PDB file of C-alpha atoms in Angstrom:
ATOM      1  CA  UNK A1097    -209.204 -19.058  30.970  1.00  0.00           C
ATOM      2  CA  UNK A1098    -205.690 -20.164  30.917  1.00  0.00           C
ATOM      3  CA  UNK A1099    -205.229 -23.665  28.410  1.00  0.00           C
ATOM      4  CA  UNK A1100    -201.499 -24.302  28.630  1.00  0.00           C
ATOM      5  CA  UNK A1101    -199.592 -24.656  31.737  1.00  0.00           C
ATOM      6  CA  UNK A1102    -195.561 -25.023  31.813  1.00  0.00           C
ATOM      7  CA  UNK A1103    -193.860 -27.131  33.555  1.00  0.00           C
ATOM      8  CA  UNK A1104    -191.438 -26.460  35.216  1.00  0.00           C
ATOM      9  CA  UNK A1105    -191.545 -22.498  35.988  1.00  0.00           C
ATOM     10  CA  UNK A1106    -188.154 -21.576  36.103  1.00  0.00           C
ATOM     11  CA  UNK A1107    -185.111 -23.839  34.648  1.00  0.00           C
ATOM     12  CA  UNK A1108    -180.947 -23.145  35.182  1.00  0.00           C
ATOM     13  CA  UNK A1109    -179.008 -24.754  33.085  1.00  0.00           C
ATOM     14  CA  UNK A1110    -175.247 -24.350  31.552  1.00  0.00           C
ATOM     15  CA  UNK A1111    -174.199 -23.788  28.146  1.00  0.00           C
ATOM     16  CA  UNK A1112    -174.406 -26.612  26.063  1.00  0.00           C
ATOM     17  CA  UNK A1113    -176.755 -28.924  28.092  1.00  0.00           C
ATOM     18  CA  UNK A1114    -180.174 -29.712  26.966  1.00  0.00           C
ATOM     19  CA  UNK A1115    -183.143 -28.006  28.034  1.00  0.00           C
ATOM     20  CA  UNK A1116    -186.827 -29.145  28.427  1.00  0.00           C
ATOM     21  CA  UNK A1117    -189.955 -27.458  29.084  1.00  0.00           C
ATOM     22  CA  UNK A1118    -193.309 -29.306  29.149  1.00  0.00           C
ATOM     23  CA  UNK A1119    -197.420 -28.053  28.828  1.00  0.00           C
ATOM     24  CA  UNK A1120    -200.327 -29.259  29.457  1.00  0.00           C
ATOM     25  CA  UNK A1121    -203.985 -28.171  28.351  1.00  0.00           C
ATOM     26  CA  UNK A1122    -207.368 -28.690  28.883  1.00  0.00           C
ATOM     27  CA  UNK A1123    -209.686 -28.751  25.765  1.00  0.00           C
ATOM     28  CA  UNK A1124    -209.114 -30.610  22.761  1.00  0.00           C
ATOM     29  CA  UNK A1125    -207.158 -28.356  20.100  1.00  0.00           C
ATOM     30  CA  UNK A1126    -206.143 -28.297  16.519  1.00  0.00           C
ATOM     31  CA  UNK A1127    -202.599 -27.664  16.703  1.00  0.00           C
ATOM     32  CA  UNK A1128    -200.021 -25.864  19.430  1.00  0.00           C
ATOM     33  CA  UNK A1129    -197.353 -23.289  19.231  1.00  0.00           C
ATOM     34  CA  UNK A1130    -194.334 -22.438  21.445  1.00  0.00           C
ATOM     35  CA  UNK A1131    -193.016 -18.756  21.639  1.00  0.00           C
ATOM     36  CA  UNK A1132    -189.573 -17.306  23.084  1.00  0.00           C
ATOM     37  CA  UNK A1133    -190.107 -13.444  24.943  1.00  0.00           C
ATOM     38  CA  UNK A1134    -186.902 -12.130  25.694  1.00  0.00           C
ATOM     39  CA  UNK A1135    -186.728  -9.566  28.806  1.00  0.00           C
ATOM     40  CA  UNK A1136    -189.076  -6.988  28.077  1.00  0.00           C
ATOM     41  CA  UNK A1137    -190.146  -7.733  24.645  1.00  0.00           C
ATOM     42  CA  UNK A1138    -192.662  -9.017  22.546  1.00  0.00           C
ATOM     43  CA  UNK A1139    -193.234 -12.460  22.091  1.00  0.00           C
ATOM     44  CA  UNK A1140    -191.641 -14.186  19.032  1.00  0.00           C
ATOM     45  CA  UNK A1141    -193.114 -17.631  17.157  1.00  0.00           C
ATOM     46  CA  UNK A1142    -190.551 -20.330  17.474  1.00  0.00           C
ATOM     47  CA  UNK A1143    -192.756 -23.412  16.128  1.00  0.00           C
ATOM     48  CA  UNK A1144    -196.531 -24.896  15.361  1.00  0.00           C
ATOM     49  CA  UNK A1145    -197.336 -28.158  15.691  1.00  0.00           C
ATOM     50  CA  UNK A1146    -200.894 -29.643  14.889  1.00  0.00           C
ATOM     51  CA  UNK A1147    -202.805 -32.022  16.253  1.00  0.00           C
ATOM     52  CA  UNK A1148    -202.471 -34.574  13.863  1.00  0.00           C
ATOM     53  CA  UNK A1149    -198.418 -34.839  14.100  1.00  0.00           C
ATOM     54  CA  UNK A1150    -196.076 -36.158  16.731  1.00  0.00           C
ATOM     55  CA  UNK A1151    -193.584 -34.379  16.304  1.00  0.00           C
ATOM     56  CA  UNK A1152    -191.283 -31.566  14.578  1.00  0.00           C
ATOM     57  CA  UNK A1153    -188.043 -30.089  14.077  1.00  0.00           C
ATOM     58  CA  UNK A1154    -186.449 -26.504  13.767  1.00  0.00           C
ATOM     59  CA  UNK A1155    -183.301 -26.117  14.282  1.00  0.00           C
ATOM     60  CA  UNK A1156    -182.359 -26.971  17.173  1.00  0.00           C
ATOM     61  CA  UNK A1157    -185.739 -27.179  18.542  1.00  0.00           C
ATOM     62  CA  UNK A1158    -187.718 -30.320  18.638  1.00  0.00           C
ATOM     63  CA  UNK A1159    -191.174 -30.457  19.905  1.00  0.00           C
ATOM     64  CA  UNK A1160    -193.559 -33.307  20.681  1.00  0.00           C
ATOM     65  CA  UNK A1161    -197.054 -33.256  20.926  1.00  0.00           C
ATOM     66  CA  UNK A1162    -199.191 -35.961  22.798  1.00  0.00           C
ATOM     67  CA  UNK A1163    -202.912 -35.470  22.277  1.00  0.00           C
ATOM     68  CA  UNK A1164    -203.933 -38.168  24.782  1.00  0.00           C
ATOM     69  CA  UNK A1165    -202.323 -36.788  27.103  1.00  0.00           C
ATOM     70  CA  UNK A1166    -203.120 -33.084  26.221  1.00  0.00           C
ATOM     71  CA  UNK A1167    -198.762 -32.224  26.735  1.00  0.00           C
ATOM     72  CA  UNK A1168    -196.340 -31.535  24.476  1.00  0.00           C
ATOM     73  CA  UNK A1169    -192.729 -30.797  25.371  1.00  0.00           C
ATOM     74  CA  UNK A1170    -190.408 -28.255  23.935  1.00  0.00           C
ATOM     75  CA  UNK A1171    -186.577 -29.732  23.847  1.00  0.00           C
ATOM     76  CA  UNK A1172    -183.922 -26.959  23.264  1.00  0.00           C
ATOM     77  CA  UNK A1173    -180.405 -29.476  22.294  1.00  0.00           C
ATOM     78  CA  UNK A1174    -176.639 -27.709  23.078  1.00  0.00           C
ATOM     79  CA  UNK A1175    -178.476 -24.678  24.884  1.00  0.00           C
ATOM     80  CA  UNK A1176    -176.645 -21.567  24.335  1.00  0.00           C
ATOM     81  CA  UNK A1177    -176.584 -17.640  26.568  1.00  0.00           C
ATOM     82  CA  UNK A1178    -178.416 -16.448  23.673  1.00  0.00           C
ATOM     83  CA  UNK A1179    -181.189 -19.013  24.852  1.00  0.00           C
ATOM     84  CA  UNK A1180    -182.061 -17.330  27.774  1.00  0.00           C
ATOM     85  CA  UNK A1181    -185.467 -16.489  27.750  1.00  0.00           C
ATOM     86  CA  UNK A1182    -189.296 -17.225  28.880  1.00  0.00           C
ATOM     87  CA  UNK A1183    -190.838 -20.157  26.340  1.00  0.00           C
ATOM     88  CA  UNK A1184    -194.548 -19.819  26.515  1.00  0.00           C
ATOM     89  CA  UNK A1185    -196.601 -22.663  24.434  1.00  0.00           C
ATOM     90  CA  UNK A1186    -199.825 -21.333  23.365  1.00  0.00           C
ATOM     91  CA  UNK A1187    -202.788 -23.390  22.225  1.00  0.00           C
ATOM     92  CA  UNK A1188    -206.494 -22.357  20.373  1.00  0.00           C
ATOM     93  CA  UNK A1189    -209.516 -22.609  22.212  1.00  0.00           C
ATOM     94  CA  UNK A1190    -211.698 -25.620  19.947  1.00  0.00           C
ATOM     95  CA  UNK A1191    -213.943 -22.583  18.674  1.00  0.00           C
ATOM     96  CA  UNK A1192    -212.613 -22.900  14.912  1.00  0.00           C
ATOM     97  CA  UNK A1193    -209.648 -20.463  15.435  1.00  0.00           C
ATOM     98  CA  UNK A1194    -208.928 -16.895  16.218  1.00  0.00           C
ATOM     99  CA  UNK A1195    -208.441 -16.985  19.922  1.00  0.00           C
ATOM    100  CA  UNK A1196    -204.981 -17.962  20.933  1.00  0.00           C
ATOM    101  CA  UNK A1197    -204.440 -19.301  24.979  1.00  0.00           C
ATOM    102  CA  UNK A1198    -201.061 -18.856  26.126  1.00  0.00           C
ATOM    103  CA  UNK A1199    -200.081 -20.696  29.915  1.00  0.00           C
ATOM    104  CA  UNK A1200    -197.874 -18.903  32.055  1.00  0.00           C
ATOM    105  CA  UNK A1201    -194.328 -19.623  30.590  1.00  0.00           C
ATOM    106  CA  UNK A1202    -191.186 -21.065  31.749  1.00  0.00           C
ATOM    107  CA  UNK A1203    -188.482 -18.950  32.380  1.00  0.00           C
ATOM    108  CA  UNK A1204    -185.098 -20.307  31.416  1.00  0.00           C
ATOM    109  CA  UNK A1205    -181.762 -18.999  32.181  1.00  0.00           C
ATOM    110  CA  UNK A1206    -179.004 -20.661  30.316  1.00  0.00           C
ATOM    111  CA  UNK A1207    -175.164 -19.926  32.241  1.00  0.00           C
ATOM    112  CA  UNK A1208    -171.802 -19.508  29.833  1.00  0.00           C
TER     113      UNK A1208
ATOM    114  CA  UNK B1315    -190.879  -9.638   8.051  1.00  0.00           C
ATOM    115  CA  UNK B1316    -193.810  -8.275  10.126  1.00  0.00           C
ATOM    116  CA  UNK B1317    -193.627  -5.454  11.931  1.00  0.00           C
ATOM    117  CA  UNK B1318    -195.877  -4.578  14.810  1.00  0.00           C
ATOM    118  CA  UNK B1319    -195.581  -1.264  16.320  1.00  0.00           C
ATOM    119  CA  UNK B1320    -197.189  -0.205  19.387  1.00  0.00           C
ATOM    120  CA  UNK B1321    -197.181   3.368  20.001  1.00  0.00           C
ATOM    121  CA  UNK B1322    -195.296   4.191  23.657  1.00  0.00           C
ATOM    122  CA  UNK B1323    -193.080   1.461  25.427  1.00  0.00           C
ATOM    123  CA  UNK B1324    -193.134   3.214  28.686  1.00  0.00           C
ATOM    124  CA  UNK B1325    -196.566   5.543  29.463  1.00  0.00           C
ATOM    125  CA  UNK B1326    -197.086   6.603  33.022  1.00  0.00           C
ATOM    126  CA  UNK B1327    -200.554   7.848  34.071  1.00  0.00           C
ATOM    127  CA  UNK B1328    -202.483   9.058  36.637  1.00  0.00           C
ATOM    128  CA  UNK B1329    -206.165   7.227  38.024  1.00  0.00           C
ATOM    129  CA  UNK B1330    -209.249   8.001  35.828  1.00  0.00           C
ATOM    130  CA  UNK B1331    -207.712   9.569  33.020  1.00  0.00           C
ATOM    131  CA  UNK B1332    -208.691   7.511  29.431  1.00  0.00           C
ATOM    132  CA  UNK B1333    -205.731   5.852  27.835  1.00  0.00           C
ATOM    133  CA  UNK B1334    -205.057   5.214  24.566  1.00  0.00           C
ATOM    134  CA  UNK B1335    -202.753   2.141  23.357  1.00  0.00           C
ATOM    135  CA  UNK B1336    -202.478   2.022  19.665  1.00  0.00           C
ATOM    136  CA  UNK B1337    -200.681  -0.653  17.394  1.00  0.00           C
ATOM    137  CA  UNK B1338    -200.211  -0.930  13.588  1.00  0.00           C
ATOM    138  CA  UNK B1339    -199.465  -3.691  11.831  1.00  0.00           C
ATOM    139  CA  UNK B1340    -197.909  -3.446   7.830  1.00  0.00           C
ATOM    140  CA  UNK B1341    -198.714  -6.680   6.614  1.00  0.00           C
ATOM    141  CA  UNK B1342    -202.349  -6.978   6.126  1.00  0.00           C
ATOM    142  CA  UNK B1343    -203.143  -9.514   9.150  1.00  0.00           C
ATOM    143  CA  UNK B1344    -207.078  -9.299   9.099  1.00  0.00           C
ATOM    144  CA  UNK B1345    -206.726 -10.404  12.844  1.00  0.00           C
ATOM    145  CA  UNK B1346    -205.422  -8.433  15.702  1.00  0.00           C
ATOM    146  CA  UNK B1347    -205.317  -8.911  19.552  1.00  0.00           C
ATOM    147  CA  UNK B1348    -204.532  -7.597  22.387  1.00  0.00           C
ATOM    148  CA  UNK B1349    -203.121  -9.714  25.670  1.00  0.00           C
ATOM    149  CA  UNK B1350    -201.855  -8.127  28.877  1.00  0.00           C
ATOM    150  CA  UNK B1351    -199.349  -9.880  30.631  1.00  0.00           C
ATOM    151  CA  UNK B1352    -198.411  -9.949  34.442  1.00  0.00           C
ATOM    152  CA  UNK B1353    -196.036 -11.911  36.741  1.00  0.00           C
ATOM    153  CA  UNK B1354    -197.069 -15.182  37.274  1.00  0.00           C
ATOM    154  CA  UNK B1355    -199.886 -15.358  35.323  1.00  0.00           C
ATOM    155  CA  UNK B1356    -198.853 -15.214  31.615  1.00  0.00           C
ATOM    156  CA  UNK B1357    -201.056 -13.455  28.932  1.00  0.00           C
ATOM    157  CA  UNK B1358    -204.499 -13.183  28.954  1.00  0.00           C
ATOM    158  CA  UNK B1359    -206.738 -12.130  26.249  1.00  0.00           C
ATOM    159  CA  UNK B1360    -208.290  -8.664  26.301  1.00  0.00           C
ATOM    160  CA  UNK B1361    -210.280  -8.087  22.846  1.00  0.00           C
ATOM    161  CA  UNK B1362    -209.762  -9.276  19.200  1.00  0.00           C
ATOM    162  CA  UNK B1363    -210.605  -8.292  16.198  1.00  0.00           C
ATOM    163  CA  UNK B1364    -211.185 -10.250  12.585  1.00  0.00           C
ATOM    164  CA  UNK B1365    -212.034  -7.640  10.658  1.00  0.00           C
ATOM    165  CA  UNK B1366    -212.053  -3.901  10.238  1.00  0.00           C
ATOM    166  CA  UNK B1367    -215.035  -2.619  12.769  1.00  0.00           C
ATOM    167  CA  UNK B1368    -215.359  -6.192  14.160  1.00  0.00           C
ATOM    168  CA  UNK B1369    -214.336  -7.199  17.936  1.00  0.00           C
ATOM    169  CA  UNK B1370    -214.632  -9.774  20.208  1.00  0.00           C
ATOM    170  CA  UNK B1371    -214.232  -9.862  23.637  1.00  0.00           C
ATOM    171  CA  UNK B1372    -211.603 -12.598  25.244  1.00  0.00           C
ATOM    172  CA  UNK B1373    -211.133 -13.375  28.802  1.00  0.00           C
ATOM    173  CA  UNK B1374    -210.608  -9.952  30.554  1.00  0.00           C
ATOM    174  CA  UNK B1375    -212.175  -7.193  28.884  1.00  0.00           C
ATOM    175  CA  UNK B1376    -213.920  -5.431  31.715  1.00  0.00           C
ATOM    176  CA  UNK B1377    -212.344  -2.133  32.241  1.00  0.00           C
ATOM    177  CA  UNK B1378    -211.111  -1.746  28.182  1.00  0.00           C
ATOM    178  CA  UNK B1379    -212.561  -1.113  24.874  1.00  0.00           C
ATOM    179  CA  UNK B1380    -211.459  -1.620  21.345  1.00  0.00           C
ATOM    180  CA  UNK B1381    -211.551   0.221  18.079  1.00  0.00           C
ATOM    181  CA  UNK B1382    -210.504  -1.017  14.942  1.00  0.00           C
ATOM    182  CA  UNK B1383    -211.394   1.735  11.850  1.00  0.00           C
ATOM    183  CA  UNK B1384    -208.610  -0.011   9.794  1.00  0.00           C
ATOM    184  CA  UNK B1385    -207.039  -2.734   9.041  1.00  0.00           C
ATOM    185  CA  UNK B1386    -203.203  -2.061  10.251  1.00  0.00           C
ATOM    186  CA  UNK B1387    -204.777  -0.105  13.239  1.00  0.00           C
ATOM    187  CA  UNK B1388    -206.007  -1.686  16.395  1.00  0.00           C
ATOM    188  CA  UNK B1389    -206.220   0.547  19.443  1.00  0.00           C
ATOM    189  CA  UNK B1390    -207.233  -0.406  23.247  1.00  0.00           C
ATOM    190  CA  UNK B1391    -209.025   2.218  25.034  1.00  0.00           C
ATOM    191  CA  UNK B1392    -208.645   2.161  28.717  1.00  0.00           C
ATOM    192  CA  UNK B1393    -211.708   4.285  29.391  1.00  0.00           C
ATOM    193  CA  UNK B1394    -211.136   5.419  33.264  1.00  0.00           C
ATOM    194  CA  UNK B1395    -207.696   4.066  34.168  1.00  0.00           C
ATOM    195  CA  UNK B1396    -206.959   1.983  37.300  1.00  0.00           C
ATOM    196  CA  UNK B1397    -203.948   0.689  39.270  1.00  0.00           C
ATOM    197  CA  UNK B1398    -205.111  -2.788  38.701  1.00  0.00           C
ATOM    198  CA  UNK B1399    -204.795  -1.887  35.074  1.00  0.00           C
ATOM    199  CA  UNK B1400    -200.907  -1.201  35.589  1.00  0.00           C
ATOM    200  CA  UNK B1401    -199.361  -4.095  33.574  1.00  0.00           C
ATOM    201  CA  UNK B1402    -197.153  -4.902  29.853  1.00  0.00           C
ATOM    202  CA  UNK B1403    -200.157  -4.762  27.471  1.00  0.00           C
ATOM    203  CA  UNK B1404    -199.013  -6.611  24.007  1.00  0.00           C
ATOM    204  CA  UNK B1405    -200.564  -6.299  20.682  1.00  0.00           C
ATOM    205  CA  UNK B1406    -200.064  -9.055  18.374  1.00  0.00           C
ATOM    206  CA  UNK B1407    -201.520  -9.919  14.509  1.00  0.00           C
ATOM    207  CA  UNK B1408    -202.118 -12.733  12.420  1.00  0.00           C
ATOM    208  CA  UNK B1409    -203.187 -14.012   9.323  1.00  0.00           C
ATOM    209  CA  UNK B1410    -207.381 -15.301   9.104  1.00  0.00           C
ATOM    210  CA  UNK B1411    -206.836 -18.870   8.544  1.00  0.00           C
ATOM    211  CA  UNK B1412    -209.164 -21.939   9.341  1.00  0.00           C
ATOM    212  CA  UNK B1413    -207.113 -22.949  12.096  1.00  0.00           C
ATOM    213  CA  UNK B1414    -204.304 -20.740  14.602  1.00  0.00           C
ATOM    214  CA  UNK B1415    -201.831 -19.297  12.379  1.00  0.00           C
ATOM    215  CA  UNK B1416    -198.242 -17.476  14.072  1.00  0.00           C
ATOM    216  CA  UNK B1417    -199.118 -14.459  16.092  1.00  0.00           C
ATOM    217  CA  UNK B1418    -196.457 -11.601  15.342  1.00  0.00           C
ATOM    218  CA  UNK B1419    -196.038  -9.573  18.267  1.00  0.00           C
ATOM    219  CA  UNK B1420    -195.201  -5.802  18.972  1.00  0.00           C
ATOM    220  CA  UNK B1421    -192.262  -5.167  21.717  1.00  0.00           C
ATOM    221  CA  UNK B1422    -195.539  -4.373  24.575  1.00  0.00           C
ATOM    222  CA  UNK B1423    -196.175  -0.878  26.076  1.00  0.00           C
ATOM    223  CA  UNK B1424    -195.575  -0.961  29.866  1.00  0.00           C
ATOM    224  CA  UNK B1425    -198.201   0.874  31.846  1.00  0.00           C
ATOM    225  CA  UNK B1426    -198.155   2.441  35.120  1.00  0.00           C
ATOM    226  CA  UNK B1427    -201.482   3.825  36.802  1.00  0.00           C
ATOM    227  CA  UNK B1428    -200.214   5.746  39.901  1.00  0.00           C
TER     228      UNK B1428
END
């Protein structure tokens, strides 16, 4: 089963713009993550949100999470090359933990 | 920080032989998984595993096994391989916690069944 799905699939943007991905999912869950994979690596954990919170900050990462809605959006401010990467979001299945869902990703490419 | 290692990055191998993937983790994550991932459709849960000789199947386990002996140690066991099997398999760990805490990935072993 696939929970999250990005939006949009691929993104082109240049240095210094703003960049936002979206996901939606299908079950009810207790909190969401987004991930960055680089080109032929593993997948690293950028930032959790749970389902009782709105939003959060990192950096210069700011994620929002809308429960009615079942989205959240990941917004990446004064993009940089070193940005360029797939963003997955990744959400539990309501079982009480353990089994992560990721969607498909959306591959961004950030120009200098 | 936590380090994942997965065995091979690149492993080439021929229809119906068994394949093993192995991955060790060094910071005592009682939970381990392992996701393949393919164009277009993201990653998608293989088997996982809470606790040393305990597994779990997720969404795609047909074709692949698990074994998990000890803790930092969870191998996937492709028992007659196939080209549909060709694909970036990733192994990832995480602390047992109530709810979803961060997955910590290894760098993925890319498979080829010719």
């Amino acid at each position: 089963s696939q929970q999250g799905e990005e939006d949009p699939q691929a993104l082109s943007i240049q240095e210094g713009e703003n960049a936002t991905m979206n996901c939606s999912y299908k079950t009810s869950i207790n909190n969401l993550q987004w991930y960055r994979q680089n080109s032929g690596r593993g997948l690293v954990h950028l930032i959790l949100i749970r389902s009782n919170e709105r939003e959060k900050h990192s950096g210069r990462l700011r994620v929002t999470l809308d429960t009615s809605k079942k989205s959240s959006s990941l917004l990446i401010t004064a993009s940089q090359a070193a940005d360029t990467a797939s963003y997955f979001c990744a959400t539990d299945e309501n079982t009480g933990g353990f089994k992560t869902i990721f969607g498909a990703g959306t591959r961004l490419f950030v120009k200098a | 920080d936590v380090k994942v290692t997965q065995s091979s990055r690149y492993l080439v191998k021929r229809t119906g032989e068994k394949v093993f993937l192995e991955c060790v983790q060094d910071m005592d994550h009682e939970n381990m998984f392992w996701y393949r991932q393919d164009p277009g459709l993201g990653l998608r849960l293989i088997y996982f595993s809470y606790d040393v000789k305990m597994k779990e199947k997720g969404d795609i386990p047909e074709g692949y096994s698990v074994s998990r002996e000890k803790k930092e140690r969870f191998s996937l066991i492709l028992e007659s391989a196939s080209t549909n099997q060709t694909s970036m398999y990733l192994c990832a760990s995480s602390h047992a916690q109530w709810d979803n805490s961060p997955l910590h990935f290894g760098n993925g072993t890319r498979l080829t069944v010719t």
